[in-house]
Every structure is written in C-alpha cells, then in structure tokens.
mmCIF file of C-alpha atoms and ligand atoms in Angstrom:
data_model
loop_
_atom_site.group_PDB
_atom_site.id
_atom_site.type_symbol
_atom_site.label_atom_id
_atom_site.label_comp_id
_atom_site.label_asym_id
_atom_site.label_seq_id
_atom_site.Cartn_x
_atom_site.Cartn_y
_atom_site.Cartn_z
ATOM 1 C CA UNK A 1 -14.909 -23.431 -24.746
ATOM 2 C CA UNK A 2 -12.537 -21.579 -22.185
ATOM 3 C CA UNK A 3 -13.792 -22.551 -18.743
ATOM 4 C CA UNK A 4 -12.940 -21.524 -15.223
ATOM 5 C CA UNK A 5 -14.176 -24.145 -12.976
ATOM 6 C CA UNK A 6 -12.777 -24.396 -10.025
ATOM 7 C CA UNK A 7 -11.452 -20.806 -10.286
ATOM 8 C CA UNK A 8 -12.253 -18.149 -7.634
ATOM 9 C CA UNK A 9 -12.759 -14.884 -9.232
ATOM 10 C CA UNK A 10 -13.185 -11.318 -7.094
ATOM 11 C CA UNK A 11 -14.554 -9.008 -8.990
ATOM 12 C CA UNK A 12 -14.784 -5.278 -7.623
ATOM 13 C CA UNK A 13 -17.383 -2.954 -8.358
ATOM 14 C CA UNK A 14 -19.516 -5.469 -9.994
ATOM 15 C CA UNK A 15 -22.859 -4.492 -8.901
ATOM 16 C CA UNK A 16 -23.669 -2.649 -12.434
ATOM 17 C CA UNK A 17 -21.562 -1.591 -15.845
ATOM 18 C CA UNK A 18 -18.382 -3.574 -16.766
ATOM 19 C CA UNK A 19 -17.846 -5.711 -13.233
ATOM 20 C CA UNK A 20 -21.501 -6.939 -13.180
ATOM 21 C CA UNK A 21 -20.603 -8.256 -17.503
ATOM 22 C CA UNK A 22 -17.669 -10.116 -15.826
ATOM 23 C CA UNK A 23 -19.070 -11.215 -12.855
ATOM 24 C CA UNK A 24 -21.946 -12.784 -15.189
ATOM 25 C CA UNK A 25 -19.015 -14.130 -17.759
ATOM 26 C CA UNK A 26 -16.693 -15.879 -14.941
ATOM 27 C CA UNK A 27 -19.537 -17.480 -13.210
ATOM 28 C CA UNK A 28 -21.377 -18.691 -16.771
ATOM 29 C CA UNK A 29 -17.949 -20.624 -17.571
ATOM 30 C CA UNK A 30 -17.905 -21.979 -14.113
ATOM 31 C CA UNK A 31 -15.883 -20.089 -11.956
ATOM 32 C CA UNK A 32 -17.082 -19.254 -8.455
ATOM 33 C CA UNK A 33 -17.344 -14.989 -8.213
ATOM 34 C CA UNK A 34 -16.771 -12.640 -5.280
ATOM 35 C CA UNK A 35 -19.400 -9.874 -6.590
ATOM 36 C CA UNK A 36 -17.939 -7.246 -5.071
ATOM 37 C CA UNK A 37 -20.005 -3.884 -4.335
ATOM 38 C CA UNK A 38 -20.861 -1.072 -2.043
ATOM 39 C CA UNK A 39 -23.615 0.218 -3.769
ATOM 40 C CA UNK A 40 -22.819 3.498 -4.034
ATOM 41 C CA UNK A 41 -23.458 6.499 -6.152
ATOM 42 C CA UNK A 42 -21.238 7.716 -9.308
ATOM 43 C CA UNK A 43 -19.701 10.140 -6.973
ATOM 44 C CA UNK A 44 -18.731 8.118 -4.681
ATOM 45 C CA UNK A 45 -21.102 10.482 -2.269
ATOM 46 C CA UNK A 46 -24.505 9.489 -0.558
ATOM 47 C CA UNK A 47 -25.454 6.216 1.031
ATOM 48 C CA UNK A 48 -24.535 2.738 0.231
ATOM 49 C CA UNK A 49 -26.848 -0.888 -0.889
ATOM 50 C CA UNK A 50 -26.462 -4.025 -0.584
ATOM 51 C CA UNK A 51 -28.720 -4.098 -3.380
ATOM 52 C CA UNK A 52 -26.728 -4.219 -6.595
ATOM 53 C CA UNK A 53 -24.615 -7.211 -5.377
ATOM 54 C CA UNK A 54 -27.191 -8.924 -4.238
ATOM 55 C CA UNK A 55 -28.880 -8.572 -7.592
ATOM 56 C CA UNK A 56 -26.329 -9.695 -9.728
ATOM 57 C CA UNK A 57 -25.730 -12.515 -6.932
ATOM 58 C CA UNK A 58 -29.173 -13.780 -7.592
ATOM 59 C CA UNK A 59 -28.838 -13.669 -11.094
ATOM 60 C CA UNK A 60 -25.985 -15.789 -11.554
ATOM 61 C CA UNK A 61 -27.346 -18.378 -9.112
ATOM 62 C CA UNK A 62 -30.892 -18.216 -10.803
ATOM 63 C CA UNK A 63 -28.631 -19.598 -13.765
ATOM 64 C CA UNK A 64 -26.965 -22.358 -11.789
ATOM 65 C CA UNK A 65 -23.735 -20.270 -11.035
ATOM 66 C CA UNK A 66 -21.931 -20.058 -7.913
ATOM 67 C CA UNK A 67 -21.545 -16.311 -6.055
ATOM 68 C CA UNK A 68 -21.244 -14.982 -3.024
ATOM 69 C CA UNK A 69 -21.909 -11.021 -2.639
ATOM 70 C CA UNK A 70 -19.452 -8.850 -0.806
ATOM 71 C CA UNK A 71 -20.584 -5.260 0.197
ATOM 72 C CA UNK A 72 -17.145 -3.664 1.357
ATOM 73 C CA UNK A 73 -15.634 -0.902 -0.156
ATOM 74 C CA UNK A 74 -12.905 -1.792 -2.290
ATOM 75 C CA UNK A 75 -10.731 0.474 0.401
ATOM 76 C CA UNK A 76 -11.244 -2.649 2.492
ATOM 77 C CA UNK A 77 -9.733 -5.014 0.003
ATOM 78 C CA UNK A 78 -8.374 -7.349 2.404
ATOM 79 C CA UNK A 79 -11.614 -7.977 3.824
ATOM 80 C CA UNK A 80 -12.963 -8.364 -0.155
ATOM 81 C CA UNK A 81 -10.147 -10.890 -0.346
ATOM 82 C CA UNK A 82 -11.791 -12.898 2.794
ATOM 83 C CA UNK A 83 -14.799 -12.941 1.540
ATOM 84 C CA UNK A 84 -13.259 -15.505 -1.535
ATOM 85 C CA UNK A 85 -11.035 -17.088 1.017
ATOM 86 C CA UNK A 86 -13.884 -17.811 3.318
ATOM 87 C CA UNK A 87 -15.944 -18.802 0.916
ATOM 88 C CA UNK A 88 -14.347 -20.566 -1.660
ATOM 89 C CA UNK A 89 -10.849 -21.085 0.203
ATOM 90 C CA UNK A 90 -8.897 -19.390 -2.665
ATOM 91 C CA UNK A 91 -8.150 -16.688 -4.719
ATOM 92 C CA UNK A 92 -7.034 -17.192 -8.708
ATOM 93 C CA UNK A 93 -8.654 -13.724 -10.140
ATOM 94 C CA UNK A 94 -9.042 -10.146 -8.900
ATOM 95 C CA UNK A 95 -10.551 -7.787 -11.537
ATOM 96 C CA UNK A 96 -9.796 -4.630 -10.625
ATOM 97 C CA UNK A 97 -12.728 -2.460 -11.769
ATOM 98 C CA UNK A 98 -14.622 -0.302 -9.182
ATOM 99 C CA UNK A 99 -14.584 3.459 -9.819
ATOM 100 C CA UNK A 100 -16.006 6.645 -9.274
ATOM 101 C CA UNK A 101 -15.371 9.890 -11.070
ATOM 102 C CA UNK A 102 -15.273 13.698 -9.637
ATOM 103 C CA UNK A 103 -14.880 15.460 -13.376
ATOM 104 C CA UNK A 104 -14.488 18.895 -12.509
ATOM 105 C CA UNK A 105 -11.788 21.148 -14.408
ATOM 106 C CA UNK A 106 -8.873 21.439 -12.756
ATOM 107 C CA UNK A 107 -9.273 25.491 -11.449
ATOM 108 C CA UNK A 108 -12.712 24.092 -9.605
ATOM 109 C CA UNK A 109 -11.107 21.119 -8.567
ATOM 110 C CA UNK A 110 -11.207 20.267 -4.517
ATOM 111 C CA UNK A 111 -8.489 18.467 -2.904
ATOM 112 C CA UNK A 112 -11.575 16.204 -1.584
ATOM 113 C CA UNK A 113 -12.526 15.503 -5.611
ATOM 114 C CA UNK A 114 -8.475 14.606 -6.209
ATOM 115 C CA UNK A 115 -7.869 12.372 -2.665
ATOM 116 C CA UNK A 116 -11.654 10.162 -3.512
ATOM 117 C CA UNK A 117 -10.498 9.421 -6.670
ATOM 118 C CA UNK A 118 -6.973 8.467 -5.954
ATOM 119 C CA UNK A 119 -7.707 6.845 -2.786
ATOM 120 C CA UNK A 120 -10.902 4.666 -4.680
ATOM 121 C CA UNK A 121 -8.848 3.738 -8.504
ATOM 122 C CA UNK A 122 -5.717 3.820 -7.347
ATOM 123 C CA UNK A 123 -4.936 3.377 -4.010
ATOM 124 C CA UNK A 124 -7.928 0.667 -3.075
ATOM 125 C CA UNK A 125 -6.192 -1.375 -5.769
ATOM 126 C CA UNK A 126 -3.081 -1.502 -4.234
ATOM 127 C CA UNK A 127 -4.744 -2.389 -1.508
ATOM 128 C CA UNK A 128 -6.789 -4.922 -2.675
ATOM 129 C CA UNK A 129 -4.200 -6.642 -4.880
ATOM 130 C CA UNK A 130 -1.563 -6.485 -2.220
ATOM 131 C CA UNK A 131 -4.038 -8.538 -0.230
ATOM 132 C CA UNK A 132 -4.451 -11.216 -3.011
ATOM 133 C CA UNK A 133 -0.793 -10.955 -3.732
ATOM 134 C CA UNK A 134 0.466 -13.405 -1.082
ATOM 135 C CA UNK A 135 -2.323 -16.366 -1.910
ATOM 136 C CA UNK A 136 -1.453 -16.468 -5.515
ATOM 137 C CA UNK A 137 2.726 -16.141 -4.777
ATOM 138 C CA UNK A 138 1.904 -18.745 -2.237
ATOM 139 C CA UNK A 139 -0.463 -21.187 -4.773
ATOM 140 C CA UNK A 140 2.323 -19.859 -7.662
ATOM 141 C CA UNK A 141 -1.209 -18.660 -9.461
ATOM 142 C CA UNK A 142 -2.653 -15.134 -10.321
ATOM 143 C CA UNK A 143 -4.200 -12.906 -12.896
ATOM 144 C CA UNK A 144 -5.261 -9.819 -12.173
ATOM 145 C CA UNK A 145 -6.726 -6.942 -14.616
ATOM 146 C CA UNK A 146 -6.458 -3.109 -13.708
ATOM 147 C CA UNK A 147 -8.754 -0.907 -15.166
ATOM 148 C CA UNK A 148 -7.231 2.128 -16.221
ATOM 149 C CA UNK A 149 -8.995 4.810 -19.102
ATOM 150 C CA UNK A 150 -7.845 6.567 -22.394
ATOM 151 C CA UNK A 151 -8.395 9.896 -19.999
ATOM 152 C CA UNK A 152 -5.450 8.809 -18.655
ATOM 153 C CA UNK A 153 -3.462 7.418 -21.888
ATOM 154 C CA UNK A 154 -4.749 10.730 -23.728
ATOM 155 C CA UNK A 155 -5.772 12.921 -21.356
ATOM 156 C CA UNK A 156 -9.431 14.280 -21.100
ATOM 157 C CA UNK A 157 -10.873 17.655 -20.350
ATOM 158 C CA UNK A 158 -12.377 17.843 -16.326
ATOM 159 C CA UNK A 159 -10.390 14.607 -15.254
ATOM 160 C CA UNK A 160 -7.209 15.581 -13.995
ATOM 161 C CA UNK A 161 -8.258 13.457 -11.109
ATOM 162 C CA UNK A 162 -9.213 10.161 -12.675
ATOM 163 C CA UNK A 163 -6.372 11.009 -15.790
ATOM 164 C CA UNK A 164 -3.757 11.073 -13.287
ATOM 165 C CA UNK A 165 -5.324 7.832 -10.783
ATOM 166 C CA UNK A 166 -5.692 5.581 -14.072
ATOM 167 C CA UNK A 167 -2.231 6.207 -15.144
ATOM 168 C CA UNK A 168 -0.856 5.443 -11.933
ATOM 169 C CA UNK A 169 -2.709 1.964 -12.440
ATOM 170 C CA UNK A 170 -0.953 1.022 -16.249
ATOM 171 C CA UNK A 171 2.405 1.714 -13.550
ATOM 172 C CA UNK A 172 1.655 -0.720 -11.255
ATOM 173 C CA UNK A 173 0.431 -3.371 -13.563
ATOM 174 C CA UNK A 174 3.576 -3.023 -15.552
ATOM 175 C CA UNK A 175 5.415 -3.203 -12.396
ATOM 176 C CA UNK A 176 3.286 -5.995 -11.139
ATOM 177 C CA UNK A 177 3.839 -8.249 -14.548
ATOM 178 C CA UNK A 178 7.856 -8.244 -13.902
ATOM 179 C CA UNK A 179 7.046 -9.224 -10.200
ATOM 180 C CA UNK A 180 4.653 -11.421 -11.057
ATOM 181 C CA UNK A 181 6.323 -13.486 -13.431
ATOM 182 C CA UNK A 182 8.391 -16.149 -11.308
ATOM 183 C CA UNK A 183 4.988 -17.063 -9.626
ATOM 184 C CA UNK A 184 2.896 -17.366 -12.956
ATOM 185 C CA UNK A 185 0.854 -14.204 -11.574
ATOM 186 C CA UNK A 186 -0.322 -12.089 -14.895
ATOM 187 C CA UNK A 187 -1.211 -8.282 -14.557
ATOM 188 C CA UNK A 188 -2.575 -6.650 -17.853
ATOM 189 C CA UNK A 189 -4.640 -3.156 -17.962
ATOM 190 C CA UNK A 190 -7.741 -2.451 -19.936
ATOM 191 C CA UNK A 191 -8.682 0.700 -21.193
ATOM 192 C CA UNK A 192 -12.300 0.252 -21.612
ATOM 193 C CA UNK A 193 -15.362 2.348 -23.527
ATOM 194 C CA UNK A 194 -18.675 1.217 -22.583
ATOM 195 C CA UNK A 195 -22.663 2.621 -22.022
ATOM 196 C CA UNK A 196 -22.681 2.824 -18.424
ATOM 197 C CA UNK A 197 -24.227 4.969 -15.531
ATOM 198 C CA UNK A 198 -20.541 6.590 -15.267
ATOM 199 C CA UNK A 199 -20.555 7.374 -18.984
ATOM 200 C CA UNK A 200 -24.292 7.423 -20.124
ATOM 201 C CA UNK A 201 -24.522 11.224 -20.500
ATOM 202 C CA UNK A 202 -21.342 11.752 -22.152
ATOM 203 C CA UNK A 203 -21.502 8.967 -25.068
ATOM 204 C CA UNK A 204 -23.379 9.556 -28.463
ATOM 205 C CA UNK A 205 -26.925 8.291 -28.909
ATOM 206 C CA UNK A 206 -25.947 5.010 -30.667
ATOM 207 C CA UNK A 207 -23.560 4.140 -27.669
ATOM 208 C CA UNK A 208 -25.823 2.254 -25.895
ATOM 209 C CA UNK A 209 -26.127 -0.409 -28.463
ATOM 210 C CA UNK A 210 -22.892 -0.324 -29.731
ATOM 211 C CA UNK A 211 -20.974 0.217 -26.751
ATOM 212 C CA UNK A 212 -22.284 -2.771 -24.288
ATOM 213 C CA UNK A 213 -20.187 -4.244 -21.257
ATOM 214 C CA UNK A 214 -20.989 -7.508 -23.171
ATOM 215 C CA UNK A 215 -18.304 -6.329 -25.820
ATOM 216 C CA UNK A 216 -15.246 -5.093 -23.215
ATOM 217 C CA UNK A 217 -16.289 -8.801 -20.961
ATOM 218 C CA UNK A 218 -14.166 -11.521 -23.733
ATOM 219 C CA UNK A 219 -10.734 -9.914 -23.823
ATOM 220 C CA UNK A 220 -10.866 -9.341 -19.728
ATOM 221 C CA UNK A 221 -11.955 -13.291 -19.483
ATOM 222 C CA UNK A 222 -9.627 -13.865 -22.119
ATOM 223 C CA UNK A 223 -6.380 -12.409 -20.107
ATOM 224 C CA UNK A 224 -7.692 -14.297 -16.834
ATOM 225 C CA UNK A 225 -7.765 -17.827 -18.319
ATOM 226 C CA UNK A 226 -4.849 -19.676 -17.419
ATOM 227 C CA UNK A 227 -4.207 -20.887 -21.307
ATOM 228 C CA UNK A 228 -3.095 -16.693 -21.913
ATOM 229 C CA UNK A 229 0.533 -16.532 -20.324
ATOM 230 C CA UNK A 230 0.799 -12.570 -21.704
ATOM 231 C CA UNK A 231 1.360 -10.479 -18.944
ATOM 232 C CA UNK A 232 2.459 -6.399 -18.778
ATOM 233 C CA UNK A 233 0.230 -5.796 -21.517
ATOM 234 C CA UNK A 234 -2.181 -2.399 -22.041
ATOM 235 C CA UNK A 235 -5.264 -3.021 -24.141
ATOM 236 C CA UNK A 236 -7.777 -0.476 -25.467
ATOM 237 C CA UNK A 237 -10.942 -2.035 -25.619
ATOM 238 C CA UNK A 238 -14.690 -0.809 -26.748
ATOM 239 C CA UNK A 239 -17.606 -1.952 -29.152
ATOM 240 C CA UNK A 240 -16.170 -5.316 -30.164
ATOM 241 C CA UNK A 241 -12.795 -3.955 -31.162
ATOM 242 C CA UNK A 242 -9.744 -4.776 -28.977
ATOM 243 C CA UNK A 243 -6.330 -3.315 -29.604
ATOM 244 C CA UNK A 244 -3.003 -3.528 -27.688
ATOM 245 C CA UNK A 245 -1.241 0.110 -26.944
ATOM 246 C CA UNK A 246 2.422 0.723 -26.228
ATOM 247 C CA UNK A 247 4.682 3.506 -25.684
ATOM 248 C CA UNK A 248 7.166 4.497 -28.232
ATOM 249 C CA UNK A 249 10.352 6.786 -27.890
ATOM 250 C CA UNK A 250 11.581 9.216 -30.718
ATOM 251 C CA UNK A 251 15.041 8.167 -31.660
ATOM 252 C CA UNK A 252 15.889 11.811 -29.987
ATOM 253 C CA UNK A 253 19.285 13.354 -30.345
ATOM 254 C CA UNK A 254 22.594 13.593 -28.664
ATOM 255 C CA UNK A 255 22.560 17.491 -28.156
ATOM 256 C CA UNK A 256 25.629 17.063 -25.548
ATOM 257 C CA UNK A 257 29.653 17.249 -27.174
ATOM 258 C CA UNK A 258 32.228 16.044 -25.436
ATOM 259 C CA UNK A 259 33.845 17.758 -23.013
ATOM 260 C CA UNK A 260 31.402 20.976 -23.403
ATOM 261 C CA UNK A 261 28.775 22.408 -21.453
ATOM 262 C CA UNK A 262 25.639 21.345 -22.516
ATOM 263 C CA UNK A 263 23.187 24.505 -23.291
ATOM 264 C CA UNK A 264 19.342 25.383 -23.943
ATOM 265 C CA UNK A 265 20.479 26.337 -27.298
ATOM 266 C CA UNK A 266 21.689 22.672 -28.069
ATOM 267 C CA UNK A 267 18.036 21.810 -27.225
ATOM 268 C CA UNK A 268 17.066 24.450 -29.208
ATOM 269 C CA UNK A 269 18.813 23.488 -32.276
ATOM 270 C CA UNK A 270 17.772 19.501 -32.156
ATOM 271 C CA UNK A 271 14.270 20.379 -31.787
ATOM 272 C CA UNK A 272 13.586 18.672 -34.803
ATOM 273 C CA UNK A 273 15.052 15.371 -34.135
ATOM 274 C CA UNK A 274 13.551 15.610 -30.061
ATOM 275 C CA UNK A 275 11.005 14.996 -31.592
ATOM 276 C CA UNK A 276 10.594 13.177 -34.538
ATOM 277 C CA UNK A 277 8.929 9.947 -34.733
ATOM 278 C CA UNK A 278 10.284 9.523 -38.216
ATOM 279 C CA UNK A 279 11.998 6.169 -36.615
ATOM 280 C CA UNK A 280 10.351 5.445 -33.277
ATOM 281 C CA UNK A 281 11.563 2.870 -30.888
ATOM 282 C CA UNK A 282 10.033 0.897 -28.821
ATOM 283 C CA UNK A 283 11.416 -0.469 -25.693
ATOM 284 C CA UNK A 284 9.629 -3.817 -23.815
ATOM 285 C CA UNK A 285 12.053 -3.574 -20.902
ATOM 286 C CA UNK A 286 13.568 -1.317 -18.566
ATOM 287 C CA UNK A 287 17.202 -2.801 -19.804
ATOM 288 C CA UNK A 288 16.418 -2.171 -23.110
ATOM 289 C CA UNK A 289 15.875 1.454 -22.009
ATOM 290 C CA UNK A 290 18.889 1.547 -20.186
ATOM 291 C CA UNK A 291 20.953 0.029 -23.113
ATOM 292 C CA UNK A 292 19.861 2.176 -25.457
ATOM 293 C CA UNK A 293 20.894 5.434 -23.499
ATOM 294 C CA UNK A 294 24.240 4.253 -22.408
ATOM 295 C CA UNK A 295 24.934 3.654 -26.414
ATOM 296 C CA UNK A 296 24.045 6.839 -27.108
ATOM 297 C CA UNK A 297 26.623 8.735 -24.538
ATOM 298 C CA UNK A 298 29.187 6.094 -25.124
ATOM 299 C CA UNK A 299 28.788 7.168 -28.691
ATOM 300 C CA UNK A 300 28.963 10.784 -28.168
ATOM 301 C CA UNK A 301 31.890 9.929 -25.953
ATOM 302 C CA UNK A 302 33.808 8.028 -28.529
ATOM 303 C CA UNK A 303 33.360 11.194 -31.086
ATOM 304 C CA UNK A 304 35.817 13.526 -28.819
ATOM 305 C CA UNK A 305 37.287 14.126 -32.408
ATOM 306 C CA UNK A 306 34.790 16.184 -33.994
ATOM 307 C CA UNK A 307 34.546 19.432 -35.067
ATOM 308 C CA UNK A 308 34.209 21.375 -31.732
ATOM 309 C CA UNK A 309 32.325 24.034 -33.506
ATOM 310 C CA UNK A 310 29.476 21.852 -34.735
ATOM 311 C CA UNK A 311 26.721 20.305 -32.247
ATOM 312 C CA UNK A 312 27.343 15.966 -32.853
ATOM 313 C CA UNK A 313 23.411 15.672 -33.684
ATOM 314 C CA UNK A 314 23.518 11.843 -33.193
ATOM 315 C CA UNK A 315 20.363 9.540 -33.728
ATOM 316 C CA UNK A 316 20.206 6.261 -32.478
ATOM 317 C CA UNK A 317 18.349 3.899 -34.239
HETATM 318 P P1 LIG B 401 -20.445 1.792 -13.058
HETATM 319 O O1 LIG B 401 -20.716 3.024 -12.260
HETATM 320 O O2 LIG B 401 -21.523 1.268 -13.924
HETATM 321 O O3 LIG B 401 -19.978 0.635 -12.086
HETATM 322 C C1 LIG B 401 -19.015 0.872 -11.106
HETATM 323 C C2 LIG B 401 -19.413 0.115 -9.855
HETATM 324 O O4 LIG B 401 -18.372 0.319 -8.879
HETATM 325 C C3 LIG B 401 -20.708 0.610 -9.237
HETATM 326 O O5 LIG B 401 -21.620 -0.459 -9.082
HETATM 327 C C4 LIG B 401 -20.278 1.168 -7.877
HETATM 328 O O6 LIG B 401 -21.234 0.962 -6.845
HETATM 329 C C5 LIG B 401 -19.001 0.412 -7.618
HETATM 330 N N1 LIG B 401 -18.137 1.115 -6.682
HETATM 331 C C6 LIG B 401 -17.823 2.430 -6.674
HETATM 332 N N2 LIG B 401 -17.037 2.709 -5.641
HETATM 333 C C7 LIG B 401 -16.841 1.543 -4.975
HETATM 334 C C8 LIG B 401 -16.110 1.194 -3.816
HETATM 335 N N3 LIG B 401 -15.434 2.107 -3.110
HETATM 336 N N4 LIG B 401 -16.117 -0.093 -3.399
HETATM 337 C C9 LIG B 401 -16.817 -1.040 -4.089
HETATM 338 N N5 LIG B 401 -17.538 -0.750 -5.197
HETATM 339 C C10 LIG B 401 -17.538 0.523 -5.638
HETATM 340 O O7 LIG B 401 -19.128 2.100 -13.919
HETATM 341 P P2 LIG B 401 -18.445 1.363 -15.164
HETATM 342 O O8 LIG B 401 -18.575 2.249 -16.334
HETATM 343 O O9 LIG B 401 -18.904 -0.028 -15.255
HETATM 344 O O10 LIG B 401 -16.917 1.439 -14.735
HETATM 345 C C11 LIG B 401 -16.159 0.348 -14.276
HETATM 346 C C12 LIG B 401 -14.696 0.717 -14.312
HETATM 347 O O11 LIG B 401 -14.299 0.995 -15.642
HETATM 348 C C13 LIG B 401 -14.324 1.956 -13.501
HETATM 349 O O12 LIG B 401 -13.077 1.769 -12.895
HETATM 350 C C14 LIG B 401 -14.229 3.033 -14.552
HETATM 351 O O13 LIG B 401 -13.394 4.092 -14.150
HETATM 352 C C15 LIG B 401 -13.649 2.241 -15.687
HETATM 353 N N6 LIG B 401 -13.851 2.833 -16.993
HETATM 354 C C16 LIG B 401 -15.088 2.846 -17.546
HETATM 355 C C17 LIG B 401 -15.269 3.411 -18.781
HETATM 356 C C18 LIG B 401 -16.570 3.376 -19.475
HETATM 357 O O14 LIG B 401 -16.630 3.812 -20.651
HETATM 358 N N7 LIG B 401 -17.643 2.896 -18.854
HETATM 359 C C19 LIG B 401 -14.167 4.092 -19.480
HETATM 360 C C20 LIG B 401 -12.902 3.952 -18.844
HETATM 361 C C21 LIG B 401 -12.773 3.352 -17.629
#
C-alpha cells in the first residue's frame, strides 16, 4: 500500500469536489493535510465559510487522520504555505486545485469575468507554488499537481477565460518539471472530468455515478508519492480511465529556397504538407525542437543546387 506518513500535503480548494477526494486520500494513507478553503461560491462572488474546511477537517480526524483547516484564499498562498509550515513544519505536496469559473461567451465577456479567473487558476498558483518552491529546493523534495481542463487542451464554448487560465497552467508545470528536476521536485497537470458543484448542470444524468472525485483522487496520489519520479507529464483523467496527452508537430515543409524571397504563395502551395499528420513528431524537449528546425534550414541550405523554378518541398522526418 502507497503511504504518505510523515508527508505534509496542502491541498487548495479542498472544501468540496476533487480537493476534498484528495484531501480525504492523503490523510487516509497517513499524510498530514493543509485543507485549504475559502468557502466561496462557484463564481467566485458572494461571501466566504469557514465551513467546508472545517467539515472535511472533521471528517478526516473523525477517522484518525491528521488536518489542519486553512481558510485563505489561494491568492494568499504564502500564508496557505504557513499554515503547513506552522503546523506540521514542512511542506512535501501542494495540489493545485481551487477554481472558479465565469463561462460567459466571449462578446458578453467582462474584463472582471477574464482578470477573476486568471488571477484565481492561474496566477494564485504561481503564487502559491512559488511560496512552496523554496522549502522543497531547500529539503531537495516536491511534487506538486496543477489542475488544468480539456477547455483549455480543446477549447470549450463560453470559457475563453478559464480555456486560456488552464493552459497557462500545463506552461508552467512543464516549465516547473525542467526546474524542478535537480531538486527531485515533480510538477505534472491533470485534466480532470468529475460530478461536481462547478460541473453538475452541464454533465449527463449518469455523471454523477460514473464521474466521482473518488475516480480522478488515485492517479493525483499516484504522481505525489515519492516512488513516481515522472515529472512534466499532462494526464487526462475522468470515470476510472487515465490517459497521458502530448503535443505532436506535423513534419511541415520547407516552403523557403535558397537565396529567394520567401512568399504567401509558397505557403499556399505546401498547404498540404503544413499540415499533414501523415508522420507526426513528437518532441519531449525544447532541444529536440530546436534540433529539428535547424536540420531542416541547414537542409534547405545545403540544396542551393536545385531547380530555382521549383519550390524544395522538404519533409523532415
Ligand atoms: P468545486 O467547486 O467542487 O470545488 C472547488 C473548491 O475551490 C470550492 O470548495 C471553492 O470554495 C474553492 N475555492 C474557490 N476559489 C477559491 C479561492 N480563491 N481560494 C481557496 N479556495 C477556493 O470544483 P471542482 O469541480 O472540484 O474543481 C476543482 C478543480 O478542478 C478546479 O480547478 C476546476 O477548474 C478543475 N476542473 C474540474 C473539472 C470537473 O469536471 N469538475 C473539469 C476540469 C477542471
């Protein structure tokens, strides 16, 4: 059995839904749990309780777990971060999960509905990490799990908002992961799907039995025990089915020739090859990136020779 005693675990937002399933899962296996909530609407507007904190709070220690509940708002992460420090006296674990959302479509959208949800997914975890970032560099210990959304990885109707904030968050994991590394500090985002107040309304009938926090809670303990060493990783996760997601790259086309201007017509005319996935790549590093397009013009560079009149179409696989 994977166990986390003697772990301190922060978990934001974890007053109902997804954080209150991992709050419940860290503290079963041992681990001693920040349960981190303002208690506010699914707005983000209205007043805030101390009530769903301390609910879960009781909970776990009605079960013989250890928790201490922390009613900040997540903009106030280095106050969160305290809270374990003062408590506990450390910090291995900061889930990343409080959220709002504003869904509006775009035309009705306020610049108050786009700054809440940026500052709340996106920038509160900066905040909040960047705060647990120095104890786990210093104890050369971390995992930390950013929520992002598949309305971000696919985009979704009336969340231009929360599409754009939960991208930004697969960024700074990924950017995270490479920092990370040299201190054994893992980053991963989950893209989750579960029944929740946030999504109870928009989710088919059947969701709320197939679609539990219960089923989303394994992979995110999972990535936080220190036995997983993956880190930089993106994982869509909903209904008991867990999947990893990546980017991949067309093998595109040189549309530039040597020593020629390069024109919209060139685009034009490799359309097809832009983009065709007909041999995708798929690059786990920024230097494998950067290799790949300096082979490409070093190619087309090396074909001065060719006949001026055609376009080099060139794909690199
Ligand atoms: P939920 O509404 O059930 O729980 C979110 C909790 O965050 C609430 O208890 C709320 O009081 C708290 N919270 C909100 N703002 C806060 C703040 N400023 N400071 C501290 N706590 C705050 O929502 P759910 O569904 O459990 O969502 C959890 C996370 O998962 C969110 O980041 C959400 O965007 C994300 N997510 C959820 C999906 C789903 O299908 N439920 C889908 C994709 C992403």
């Amino acid at each position: 059995m994977l166990r986390f005693s003697a772990r301190v675990v922060v978990v934001t937002g974890a007053g109902n839904g997804l954080g209150k399933e991992y709050a419940l899962g860290f503290a079963e296996r041992g681990a001693s749990v920040v349960v981190n909530d303002l208690g506010g609407s699914a707005s983000g507007d209205g007043n805030h309780s101390s009530r769903p904190a301390d609910e879960v709070v009781k909970l776990i220690q009605s079960r013989g777990g250890k928790a201490v509940a922390d009613y900040h708002s997540v903009e106030d992460g280095k106050a969160i971060i305290e809270t374990a420090i003062k408590n506990f006296g450390r910090l291995d674990i900061l889930v990343n999960n409080a959220g709002i959302l504003r869904d509006k479509s775009f035309m009705n959208m306020t610049e108050q509905d786009w700054d809440l949800v940026q500052r709340i997914h996106l920038r509160a975890a900066y905040l909040i990490t960047h705060a647990a970032w120095s104890y786990m560099r210093q104890q050369k210990y971390g995992r930390i799990i950013f929520t992002t959304s598949t309305s971000g990885l696919y985009g979704n109707f009336g969340q231009a908002n929360y599409s754009a904030a939960k991208m930004g968050l697969v960024g700074l994991s990924n950017t995270l992961a490479l920092e990370g590394a040299k201190y054994n500090i893992t980053c991963h985002a989950i893209a989750p799907t579960a029944y929740s107040r946030l999504t109870q309304d928009l989710l088919p009938p059947d969701a709320e039995e197939n679609l539990k926090p219960a089923f989303v809670m394994p992979l995110v303990l999972y990535l936080c025990h220190e036995s997983c060493t993956d880190t930089g990783s993106l994982f869509q996760v909903a209904g008991g089915w867990i999947g990893k997601v990546r980017l991949e790259k067309s093998s595109g086309a040189m549309v530039r020739r040597p020593n020629k201007p390069m024109t919209v017509e060139d685009v034009r005319d490799n359309w097809k090859d832009i983009i065709s996935f007909a041999t995708p790549l798929h690059h786990s590093t920024q230097a494998e990136q950067v290799t790949h397009l300096w082979d490409a013009i070093r190619k087309m560079n090396n074909n001065n020779n060719d006949d001026d009149d055609k376009v080099l179409t060139q794909t690199f696989s």
